[in-house]
Structures are given as structure tokens and as C-alpha cells.
mmCIF file of C-alpha atoms and ligand atoms in Angstrom:
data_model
loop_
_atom_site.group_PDB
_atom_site.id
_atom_site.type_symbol
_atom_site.label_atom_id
_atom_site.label_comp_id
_atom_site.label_asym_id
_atom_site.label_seq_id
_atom_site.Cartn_x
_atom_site.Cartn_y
_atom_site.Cartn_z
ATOM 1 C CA UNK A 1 10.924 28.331 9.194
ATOM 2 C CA UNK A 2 13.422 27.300 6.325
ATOM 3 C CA UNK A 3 14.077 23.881 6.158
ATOM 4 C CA UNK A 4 17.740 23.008 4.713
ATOM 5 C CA UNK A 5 18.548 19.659 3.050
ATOM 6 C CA UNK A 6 22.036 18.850 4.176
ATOM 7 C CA UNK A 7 22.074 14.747 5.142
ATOM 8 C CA UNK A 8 19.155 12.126 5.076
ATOM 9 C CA UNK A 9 18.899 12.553 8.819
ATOM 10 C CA UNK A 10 16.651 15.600 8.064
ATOM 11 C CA UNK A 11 13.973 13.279 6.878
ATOM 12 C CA UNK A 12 11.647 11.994 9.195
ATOM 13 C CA UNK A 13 10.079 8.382 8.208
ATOM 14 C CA UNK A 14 6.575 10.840 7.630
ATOM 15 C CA UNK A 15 8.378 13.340 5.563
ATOM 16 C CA UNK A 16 9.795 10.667 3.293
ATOM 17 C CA UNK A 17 6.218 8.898 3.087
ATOM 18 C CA UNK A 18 4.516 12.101 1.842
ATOM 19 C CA UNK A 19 7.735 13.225 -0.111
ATOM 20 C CA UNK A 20 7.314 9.839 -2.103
ATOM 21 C CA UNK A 21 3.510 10.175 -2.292
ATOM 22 C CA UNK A 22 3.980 13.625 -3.864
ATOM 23 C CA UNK A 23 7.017 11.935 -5.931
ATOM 24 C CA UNK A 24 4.464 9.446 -7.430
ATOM 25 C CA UNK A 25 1.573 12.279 -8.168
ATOM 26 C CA UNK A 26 4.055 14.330 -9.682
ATOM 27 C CA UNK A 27 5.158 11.689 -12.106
ATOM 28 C CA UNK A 28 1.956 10.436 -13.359
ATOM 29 C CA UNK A 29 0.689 13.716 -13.736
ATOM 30 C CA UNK A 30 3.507 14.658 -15.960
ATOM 31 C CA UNK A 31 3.640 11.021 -17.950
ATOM 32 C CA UNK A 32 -0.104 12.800 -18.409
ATOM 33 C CA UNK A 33 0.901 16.387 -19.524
ATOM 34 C CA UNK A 34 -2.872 17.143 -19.576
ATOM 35 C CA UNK A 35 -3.469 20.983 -17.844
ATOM 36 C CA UNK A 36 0.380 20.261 -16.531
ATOM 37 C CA UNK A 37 0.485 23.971 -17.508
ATOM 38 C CA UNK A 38 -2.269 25.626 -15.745
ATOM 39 C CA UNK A 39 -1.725 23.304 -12.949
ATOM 40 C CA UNK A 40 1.607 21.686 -11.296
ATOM 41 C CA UNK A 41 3.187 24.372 -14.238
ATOM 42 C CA UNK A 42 2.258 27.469 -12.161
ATOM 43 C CA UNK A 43 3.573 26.317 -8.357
ATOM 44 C CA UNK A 44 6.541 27.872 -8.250
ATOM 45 C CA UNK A 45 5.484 30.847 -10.258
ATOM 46 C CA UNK A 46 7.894 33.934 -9.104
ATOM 47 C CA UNK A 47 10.337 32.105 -7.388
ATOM 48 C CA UNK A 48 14.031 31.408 -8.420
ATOM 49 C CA UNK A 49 16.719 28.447 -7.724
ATOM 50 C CA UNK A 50 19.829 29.139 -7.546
ATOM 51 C CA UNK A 51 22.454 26.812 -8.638
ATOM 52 C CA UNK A 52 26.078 26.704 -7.370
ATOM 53 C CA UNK A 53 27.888 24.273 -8.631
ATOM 54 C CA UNK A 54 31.630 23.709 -7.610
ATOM 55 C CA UNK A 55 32.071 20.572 -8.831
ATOM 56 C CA UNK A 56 30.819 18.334 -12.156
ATOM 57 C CA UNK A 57 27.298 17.322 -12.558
ATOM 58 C CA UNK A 58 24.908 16.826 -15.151
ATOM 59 C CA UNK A 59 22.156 14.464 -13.327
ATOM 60 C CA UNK A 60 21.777 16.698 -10.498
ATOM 61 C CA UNK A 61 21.939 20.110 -11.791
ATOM 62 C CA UNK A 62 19.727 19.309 -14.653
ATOM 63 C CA UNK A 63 17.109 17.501 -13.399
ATOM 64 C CA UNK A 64 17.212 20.364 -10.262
ATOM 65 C CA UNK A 65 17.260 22.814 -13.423
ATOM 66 C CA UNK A 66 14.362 20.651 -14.924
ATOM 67 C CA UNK A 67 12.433 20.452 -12.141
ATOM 68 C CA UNK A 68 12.156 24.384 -11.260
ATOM 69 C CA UNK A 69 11.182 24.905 -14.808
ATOM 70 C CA UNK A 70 8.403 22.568 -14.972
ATOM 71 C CA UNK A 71 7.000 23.972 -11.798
ATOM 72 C CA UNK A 72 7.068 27.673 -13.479
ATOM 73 C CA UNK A 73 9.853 29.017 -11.220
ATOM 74 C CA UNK A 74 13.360 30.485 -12.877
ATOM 75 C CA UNK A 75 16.975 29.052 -12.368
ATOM 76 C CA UNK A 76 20.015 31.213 -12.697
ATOM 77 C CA UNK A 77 23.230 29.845 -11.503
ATOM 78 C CA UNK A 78 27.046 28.775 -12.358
ATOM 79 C CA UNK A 79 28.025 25.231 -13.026
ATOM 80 C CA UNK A 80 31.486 25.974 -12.371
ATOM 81 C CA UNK A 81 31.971 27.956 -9.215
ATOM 82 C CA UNK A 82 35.422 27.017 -8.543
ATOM 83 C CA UNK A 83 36.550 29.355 -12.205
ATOM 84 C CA UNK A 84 33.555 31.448 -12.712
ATOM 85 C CA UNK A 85 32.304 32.617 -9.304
ATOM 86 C CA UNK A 86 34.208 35.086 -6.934
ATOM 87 C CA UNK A 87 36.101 32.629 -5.233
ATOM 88 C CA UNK A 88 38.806 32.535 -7.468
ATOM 89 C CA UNK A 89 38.766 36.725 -6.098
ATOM 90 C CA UNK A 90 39.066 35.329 -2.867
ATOM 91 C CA UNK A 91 35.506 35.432 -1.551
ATOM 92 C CA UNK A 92 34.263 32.617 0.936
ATOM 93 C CA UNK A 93 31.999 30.119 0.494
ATOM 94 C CA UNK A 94 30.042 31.715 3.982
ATOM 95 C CA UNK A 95 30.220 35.154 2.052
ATOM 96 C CA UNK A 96 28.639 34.074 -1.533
ATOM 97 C CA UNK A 97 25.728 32.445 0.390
ATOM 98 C CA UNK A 98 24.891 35.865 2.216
ATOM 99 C CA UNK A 99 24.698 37.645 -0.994
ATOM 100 C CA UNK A 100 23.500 34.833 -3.327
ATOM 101 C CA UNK A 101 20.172 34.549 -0.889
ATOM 102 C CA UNK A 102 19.167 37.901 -1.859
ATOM 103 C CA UNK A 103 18.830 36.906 -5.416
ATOM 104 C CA UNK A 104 17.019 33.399 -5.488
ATOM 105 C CA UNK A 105 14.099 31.628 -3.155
ATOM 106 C CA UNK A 106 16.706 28.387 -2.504
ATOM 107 C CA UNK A 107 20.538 27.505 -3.703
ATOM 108 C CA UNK A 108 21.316 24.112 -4.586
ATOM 109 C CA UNK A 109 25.113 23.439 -3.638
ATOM 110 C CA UNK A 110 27.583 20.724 -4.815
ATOM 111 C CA UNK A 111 30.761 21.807 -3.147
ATOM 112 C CA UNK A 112 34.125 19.849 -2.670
ATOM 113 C CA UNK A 113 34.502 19.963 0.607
ATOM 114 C CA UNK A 114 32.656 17.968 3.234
ATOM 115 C CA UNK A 115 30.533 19.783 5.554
ATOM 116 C CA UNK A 116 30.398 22.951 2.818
ATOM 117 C CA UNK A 117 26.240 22.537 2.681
ATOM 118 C CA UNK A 118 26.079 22.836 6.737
ATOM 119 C CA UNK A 119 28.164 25.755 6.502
ATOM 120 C CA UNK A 120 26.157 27.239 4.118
ATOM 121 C CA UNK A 121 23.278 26.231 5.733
ATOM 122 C CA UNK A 122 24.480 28.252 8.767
ATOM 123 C CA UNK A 123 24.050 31.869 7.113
ATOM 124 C CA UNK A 124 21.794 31.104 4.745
ATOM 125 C CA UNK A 125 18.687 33.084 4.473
ATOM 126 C CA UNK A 126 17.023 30.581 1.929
ATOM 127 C CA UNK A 127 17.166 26.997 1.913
ATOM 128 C CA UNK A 128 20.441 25.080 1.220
ATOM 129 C CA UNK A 129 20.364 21.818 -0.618
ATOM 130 C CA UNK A 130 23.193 19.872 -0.431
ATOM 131 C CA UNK A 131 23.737 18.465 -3.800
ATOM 132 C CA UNK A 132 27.110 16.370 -2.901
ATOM 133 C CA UNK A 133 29.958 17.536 -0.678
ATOM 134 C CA UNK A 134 33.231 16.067 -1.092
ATOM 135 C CA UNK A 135 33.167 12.398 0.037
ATOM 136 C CA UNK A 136 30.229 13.388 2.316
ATOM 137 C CA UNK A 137 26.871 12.777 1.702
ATOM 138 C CA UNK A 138 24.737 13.183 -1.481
ATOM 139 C CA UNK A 139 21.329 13.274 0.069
ATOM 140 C CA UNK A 140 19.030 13.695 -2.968
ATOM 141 C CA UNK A 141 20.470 11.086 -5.152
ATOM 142 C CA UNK A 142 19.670 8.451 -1.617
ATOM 143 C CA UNK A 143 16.068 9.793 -1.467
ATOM 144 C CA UNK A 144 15.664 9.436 -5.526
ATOM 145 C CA UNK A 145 17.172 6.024 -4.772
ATOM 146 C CA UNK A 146 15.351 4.924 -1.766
ATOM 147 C CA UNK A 147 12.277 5.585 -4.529
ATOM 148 C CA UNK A 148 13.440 3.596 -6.725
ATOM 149 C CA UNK A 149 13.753 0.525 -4.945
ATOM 150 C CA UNK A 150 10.149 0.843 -3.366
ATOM 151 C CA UNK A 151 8.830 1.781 -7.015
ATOM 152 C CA UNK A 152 10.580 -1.484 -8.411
ATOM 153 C CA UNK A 153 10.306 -3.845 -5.311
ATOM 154 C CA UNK A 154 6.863 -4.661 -4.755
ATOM 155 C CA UNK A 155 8.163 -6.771 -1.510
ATOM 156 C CA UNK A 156 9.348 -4.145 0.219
ATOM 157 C CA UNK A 157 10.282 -5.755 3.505
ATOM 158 C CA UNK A 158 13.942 -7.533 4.586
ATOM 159 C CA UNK A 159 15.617 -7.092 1.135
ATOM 160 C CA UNK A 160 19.407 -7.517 0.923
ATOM 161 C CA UNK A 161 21.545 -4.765 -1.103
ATOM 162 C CA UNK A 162 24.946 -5.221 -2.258
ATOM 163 C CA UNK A 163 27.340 -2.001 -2.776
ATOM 164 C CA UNK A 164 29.982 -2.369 -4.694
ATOM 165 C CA UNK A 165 33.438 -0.473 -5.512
ATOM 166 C CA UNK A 166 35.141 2.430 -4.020
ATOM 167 C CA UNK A 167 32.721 2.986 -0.891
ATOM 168 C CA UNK A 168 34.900 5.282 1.141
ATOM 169 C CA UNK A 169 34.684 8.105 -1.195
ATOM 170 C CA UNK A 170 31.480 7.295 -2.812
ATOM 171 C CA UNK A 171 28.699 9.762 -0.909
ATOM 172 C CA UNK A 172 25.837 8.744 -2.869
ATOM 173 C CA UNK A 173 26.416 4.980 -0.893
ATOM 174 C CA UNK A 174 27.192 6.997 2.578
ATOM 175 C CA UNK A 175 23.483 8.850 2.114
ATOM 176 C CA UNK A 176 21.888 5.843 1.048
ATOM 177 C CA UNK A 177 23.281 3.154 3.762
ATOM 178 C CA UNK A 178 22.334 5.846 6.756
ATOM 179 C CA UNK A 179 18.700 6.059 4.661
ATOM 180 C CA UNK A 180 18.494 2.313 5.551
ATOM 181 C CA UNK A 181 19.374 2.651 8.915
ATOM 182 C CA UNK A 182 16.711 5.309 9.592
ATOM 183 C CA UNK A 183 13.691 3.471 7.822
ATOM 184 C CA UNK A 184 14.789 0.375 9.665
ATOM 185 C CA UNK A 185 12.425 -0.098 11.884
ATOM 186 C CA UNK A 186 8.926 1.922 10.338
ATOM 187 C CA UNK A 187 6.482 1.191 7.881
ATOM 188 C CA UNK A 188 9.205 2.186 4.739
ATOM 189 C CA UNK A 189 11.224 -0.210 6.099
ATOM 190 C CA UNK A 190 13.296 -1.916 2.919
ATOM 191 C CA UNK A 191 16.650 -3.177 4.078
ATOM 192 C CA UNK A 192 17.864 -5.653 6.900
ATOM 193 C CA UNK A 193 20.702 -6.766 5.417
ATOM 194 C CA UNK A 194 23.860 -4.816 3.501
ATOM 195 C CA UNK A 195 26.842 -6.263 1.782
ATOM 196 C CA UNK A 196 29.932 -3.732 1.537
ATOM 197 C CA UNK A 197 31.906 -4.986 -1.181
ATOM 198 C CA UNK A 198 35.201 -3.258 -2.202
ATOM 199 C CA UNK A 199 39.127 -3.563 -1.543
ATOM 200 C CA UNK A 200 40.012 -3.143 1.927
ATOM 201 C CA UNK A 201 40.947 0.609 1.804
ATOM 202 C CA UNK A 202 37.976 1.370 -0.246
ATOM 203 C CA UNK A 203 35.694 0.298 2.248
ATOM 204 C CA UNK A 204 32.746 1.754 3.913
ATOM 205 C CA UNK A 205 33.250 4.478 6.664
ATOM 206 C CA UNK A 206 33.154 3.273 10.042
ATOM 207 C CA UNK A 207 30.762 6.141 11.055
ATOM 208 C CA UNK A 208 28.426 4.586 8.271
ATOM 209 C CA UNK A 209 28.486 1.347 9.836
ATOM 210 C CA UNK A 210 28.111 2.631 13.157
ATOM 211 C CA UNK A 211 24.907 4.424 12.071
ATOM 212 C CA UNK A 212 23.304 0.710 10.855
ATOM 213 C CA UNK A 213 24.491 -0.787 13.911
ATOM 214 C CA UNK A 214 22.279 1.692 15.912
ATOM 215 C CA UNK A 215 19.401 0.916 13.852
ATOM 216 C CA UNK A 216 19.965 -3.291 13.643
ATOM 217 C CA UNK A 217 20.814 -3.847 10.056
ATOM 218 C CA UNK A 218 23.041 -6.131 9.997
ATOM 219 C CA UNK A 219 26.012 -6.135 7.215
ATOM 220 C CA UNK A 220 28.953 -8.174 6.198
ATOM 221 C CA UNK A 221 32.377 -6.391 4.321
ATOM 222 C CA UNK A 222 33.683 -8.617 1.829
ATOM 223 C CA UNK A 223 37.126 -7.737 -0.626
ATOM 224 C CA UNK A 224 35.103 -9.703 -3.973
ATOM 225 C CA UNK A 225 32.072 -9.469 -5.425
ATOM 226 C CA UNK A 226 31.200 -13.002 -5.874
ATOM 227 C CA UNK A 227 28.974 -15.004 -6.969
ATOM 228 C CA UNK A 228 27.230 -16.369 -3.369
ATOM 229 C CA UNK A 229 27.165 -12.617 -2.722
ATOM 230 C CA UNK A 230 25.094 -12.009 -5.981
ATOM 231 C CA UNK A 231 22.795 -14.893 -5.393
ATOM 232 C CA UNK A 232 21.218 -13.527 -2.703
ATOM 233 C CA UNK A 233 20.937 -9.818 -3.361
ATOM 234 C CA UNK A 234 17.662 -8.031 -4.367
ATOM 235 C CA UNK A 235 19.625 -4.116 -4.888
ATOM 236 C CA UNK A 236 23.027 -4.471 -6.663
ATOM 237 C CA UNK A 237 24.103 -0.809 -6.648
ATOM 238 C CA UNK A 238 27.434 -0.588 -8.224
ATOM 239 C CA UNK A 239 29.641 2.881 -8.212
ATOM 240 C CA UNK A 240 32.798 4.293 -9.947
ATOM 241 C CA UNK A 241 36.194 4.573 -9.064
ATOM 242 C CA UNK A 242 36.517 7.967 -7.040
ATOM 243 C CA UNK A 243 39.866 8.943 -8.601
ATOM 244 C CA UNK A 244 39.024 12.742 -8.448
ATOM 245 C CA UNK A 245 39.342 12.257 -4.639
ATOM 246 C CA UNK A 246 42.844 10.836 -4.880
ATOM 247 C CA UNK A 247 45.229 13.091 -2.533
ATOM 248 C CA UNK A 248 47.930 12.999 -4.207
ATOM 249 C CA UNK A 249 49.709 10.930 -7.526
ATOM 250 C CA UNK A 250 50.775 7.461 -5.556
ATOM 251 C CA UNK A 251 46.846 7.936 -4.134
ATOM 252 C CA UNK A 252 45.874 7.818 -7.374
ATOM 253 C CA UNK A 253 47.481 4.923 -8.573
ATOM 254 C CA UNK A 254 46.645 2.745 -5.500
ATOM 255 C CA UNK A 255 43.078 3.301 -6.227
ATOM 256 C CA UNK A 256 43.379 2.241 -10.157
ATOM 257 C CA UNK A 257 45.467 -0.789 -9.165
ATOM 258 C CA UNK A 258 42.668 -2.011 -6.241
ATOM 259 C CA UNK A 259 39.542 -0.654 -7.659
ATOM 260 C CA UNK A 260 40.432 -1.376 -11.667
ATOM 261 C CA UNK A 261 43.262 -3.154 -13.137
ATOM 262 C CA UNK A 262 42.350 -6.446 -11.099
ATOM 263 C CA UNK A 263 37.941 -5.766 -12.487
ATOM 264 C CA UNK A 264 37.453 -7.210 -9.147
ATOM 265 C CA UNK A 265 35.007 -4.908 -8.963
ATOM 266 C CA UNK A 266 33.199 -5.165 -12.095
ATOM 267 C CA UNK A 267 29.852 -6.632 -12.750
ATOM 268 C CA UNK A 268 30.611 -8.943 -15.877
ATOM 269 C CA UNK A 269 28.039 -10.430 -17.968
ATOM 270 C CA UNK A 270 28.452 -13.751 -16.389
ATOM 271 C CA UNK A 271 28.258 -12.827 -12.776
ATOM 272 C CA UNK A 272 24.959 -10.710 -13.350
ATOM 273 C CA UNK A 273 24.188 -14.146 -14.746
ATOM 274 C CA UNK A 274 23.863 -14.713 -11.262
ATOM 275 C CA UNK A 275 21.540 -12.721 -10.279
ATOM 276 C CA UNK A 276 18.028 -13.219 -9.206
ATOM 277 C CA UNK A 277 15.168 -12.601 -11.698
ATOM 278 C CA UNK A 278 13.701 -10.153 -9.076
ATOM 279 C CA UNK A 279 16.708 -8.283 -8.372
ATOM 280 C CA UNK A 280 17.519 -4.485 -9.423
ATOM 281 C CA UNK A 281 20.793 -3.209 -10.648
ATOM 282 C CA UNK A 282 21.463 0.560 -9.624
ATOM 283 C CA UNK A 283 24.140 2.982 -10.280
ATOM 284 C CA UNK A 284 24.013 6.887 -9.428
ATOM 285 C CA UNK A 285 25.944 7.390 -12.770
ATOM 286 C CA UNK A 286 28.661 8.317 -14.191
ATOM 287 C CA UNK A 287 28.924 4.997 -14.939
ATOM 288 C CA UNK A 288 33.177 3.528 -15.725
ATOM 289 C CA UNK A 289 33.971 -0.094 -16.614
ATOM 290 C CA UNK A 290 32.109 -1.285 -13.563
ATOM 291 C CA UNK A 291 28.726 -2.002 -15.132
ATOM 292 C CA UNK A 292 29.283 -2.808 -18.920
ATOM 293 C CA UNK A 293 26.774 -1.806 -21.198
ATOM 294 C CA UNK A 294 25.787 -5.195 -22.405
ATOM 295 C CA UNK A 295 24.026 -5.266 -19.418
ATOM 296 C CA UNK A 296 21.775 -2.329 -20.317
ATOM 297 C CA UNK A 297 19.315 -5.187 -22.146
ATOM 298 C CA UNK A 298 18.857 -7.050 -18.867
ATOM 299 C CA UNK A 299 15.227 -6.996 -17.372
ATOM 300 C CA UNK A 300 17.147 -6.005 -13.944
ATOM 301 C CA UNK A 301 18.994 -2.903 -14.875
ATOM 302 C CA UNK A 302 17.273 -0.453 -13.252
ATOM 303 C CA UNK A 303 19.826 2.848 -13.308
ATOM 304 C CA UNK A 304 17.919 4.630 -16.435
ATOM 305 C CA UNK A 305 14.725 4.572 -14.760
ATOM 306 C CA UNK A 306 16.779 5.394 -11.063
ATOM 307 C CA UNK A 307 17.866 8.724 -12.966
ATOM 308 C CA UNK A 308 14.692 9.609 -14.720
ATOM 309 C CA UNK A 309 13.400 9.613 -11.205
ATOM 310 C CA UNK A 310 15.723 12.435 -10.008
ATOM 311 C CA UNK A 311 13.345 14.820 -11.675
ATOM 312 C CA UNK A 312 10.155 13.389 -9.947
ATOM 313 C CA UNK A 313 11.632 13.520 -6.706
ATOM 314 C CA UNK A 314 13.840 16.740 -6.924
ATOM 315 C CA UNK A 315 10.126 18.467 -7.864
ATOM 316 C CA UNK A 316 8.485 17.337 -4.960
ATOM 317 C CA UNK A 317 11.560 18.518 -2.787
ATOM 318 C CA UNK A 318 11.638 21.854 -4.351
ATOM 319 C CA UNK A 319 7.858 21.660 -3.514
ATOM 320 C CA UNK A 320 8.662 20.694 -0.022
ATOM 321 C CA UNK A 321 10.954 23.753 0.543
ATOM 322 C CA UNK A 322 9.112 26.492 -1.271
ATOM 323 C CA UNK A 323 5.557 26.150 -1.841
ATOM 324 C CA UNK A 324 4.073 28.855 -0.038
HETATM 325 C C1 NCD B 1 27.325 11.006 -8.043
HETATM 326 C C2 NCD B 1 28.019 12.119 -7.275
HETATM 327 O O1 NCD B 1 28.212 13.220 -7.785
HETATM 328 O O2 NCD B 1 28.315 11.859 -6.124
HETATM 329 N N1 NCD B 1 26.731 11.460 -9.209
HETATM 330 C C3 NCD B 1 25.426 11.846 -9.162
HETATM 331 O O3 NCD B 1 25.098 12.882 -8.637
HETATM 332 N N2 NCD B 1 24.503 11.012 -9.647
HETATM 333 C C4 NCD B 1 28.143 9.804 -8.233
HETATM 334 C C5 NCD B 1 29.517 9.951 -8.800
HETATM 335 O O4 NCD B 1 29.998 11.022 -9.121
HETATM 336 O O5 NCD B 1 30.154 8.905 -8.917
#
């Protein structure tokens, strides 16, 4: 039965638990690189990802890229669909899939659109992985993330996370919010309390908070980060201006003047003074002016280590999907 990766609702509490467990293996054993070759190296031996990139990426594709490699399958692909693929003859999205799954074992998507993965998903003959669609959901970058935090927080229970800057477009915060609605209430359980913090018509997606309202985490929406907000957070996980999803010119502009002329949204050197010793600072990268690099040096800054996991977890996902 294929098993397609479009939103963090396809992970059940046990497939996360032994997706991590596999996550951890996989990283040791490669810190190791003893037999690496003759063992985890061989896996994937005869298989092929396909990557289909319509939008930027260099985390994602890469460390997908990475991954397959180190597991001794191929990758083939086009990291710019949108110019180099036969869309720009006309061809749909539906129609490249068709053909495309003749050719590789599983396609890795980032699309522009929302919903492009579950229509891919829905004539695919090989497992979709939704790599980022649109303002959607960016469901690999919330499970690398969701390992991060558990790898870094030894107290795993009741933490409080803080998201900060333009959370209506950002999909890597959509994923990761409706990840800590659905490990809520088991065992993985990390999060019982979110603060959304971004201008007013930046904020979070009601069908977001909806989702965490099912599930009983409770969360607060504030315009500034501040620093009462900072004090008590365990996860600051700060994101870029959007501007690429701006609609049109006057768009554009509104989201500079709320999200970066005022740096309302910026985590200076002297509010991360603020911070607890035990807290984490996250970003999914690119990073902008939101999280200066001064702060790089700070025992909490925790995005290097969040991105080096992508590679960890993307292998045990590619596992997941095609180990036969
Ligand atoms: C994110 C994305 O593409 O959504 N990048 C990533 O995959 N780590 C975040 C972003 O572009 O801001």
C-alpha cells in the first residue's frame, strides 16, 4: 500500500515514536561511519527519488538528495520545475506525476500552490512527499522539528513555544502547531502552551488554531514579542518575512512595513537576553534580519543542529516509504 506524506495528520503518535527511534539509530550510526557502507549504505540499493522542485530550496532538496545517496539509492530530478519542466509546454501538474512515477520509486514535491502534494498524491503511483506547498503545510521540516525539541529538551512534558513573525504564510509553523495538537495528549506529548506572536494580519490561521483547540493546547496571540513573553518560553522558533507570497505590489509593502521596518519582530541581542538558560531558539531557515547572527554564539541557538537533523530524519522517512 503506498503511503503518501502530504500533512502531519498522516502520522500516528506510533509512527512518529518509531520514525524518531529510527531518526536517532540513523544518526549515531552515521556520526560512526564504521560498515555505514556495507550496511545502512546498501538499503535503498536500486531505487530512485525523484525530485520536483517548483519552488526554492536548498535544506530540503539537499538533505532529501543527501539522504537517498547515503542509503545507496539514485536521485534524478529538477530544482526548477516552474522553467525547466514541461509545464511551461503546458503540461499539468496531475499529468507530470503519471509519467514521472514510471521513472523513480518516490517524488518529493515543493509546489506553489496549496493542496498541489494531495493532488499529486491522487494519481500517483509512487509515494508523494510534500516538501512545502504554497502557504500550506511543510510536513517534514515539523517532524525534523518536533525532533529537535525532544533531542534538546530533556523535560519533555508542558513546555511553552513562542512563534514569531509572519505566521499566516509561514507553513513550516502551520505543520508544526497541528504536530502539537496531535501529540497532545500521548506519551510524545511536548507542548501545552503556544504563543502566536506577529502583526495582526500576519497571524496564525484560524483553522490552525481550531486544530489546538480540539486537542486542549491552550494559546494566546499577541502583536509584540516581548520580554514577559520570552521569559517564559522553552522553544523560540522565529521565521522570515513571507514576501514571495505577497499578491500583489501594495501586499508587498504592507508586509515590509508590519513584519520589518518597525523590527517588532526581531529577536535582538538584548531580548534573547531574556531568555531562559534552558530554552531553544529555532528557525527553519532562510534566516532575514529576524534572528541576528550575534546570536549564533548563544548556548540556546539551536537552528544549525535543527537543520543538520533534516538529513537524519528525511533518511528514516525515505526508509519508512520504500524499504522493501
Ligand atoms: C521553509 C519553507 O520552504 O517553507 N524553508 C525550509 O524548507 N526550511 C521556510 C521558509 O522558506 O521560510
Amino acid at each position: 500500500m503506498i503511503r503518501h506524506v502530504i500533512n502531519v495528520r498522516d502520522f500516528s503518535p506510533e509512527d512518529l515514536n518509531s520514525l524518531f527511534q529510527r531518526t536517532t539509530k540513523l544518526k549515531s550510526a552515521y556520526k560512526n561511519r564504521k560498515d555505514w557502507v556495507s550496511t545502512q549504505g546498501q538499503l535503498l540499493t536500486g531505487q530512485i527519488l525523484v525530485s520536483l522542485f517548483y519552488e526554492p530550496s536548498t535544506r530540503t532538496r539537499l538533505s532529501f538528495e543527501s539522504a537517498m545517496n547515503l542509503l545507496g539509492g539514485r536521485v534524478i530530478g529538477t530544482e526548477n520545475a516552474r522553467e525547466f519542466s514541461s509545464v511551461v509546454k503546458g503540461e499539468t501538474l496531475e499529468d507530470s506525476i503519471r509519467i514521472i512515477g514510471a521513472y523513480g520509486d518516490v517524488i518529493i514535491l515543493r509546489h506553489y500552490e496549496v493542496g498541489a502534494a494531495a493532488r499529486a498524491a491522487s494519481v500517483s503511483a509512487v509515494p508523494i512527499v510534500n516538501a512545502g506547498d504554497g502557504d500550506g503545510e511543510h510536513p517534514t521540516q515539523a517532524l525534523l522539528d518536533l525532533y529537535t525539541i525532544r533531542e534538546a529538551l530533556p523535560r519533555r512534558r508542558d513546555l511553552t513555544v513562542a512563534f514569531v513573525g509572519d505566521l499566516k504564510n509561514g507553513r513550516t509553523v502551520h505543520s508544526l502547531a497541528h504536530l502539537f495538537g496531535q501529540t497532545a495528549s500521548c506519551e510524545l506529548a511536548t507542548v501545552s502552551h503556544i504563543n502566536f506572536i506577529g502583526p495582526e494580519s500576519f497571524q496564525i490561521p484560524e483553522a490552525v488554531t481550531g486544530y489546538l483547540k480540539k486537542f486542549g493546547v491552550s494559546f494566546e496571540v499577541h502583536v509584540s514579542l516581548t520580554p514577559e513573553v520570552l521569559t517564559t518560553s522553552d522553544i523560540i522558533y522565529m521565521t522570515r518575512p513571507q514576501l514571495e507570497r505577497s499578491k500583489s505590489e501594495k501586499d508587498r509593502e504592507r508586509a515590509v512595513e508590519s513584519l520589518i521596518d518597525g523590527k517588532l519582530y526581531t529577536l535582538t541581542p538584548k531580548l534573547a537576553d531574556c531568555l531562559k538558560k534552558s530554552a531553544i531558539i529555532m528557525h527553519p531557515f532562510p534566516r532575514n534580519k529576524e534572528l541576528p547572527e550575534e546570536l549564533d554564539v548563544l548556548p540556546q541557538a539551536r537552528y544549525f543542529e535543527q537543520a543538520g537533523n533534516g538529513l537524519y530524519v528525511r533518511m528514516a522517512l525515505l526508509l519508512d516509504l520504500l524499504e522493501k
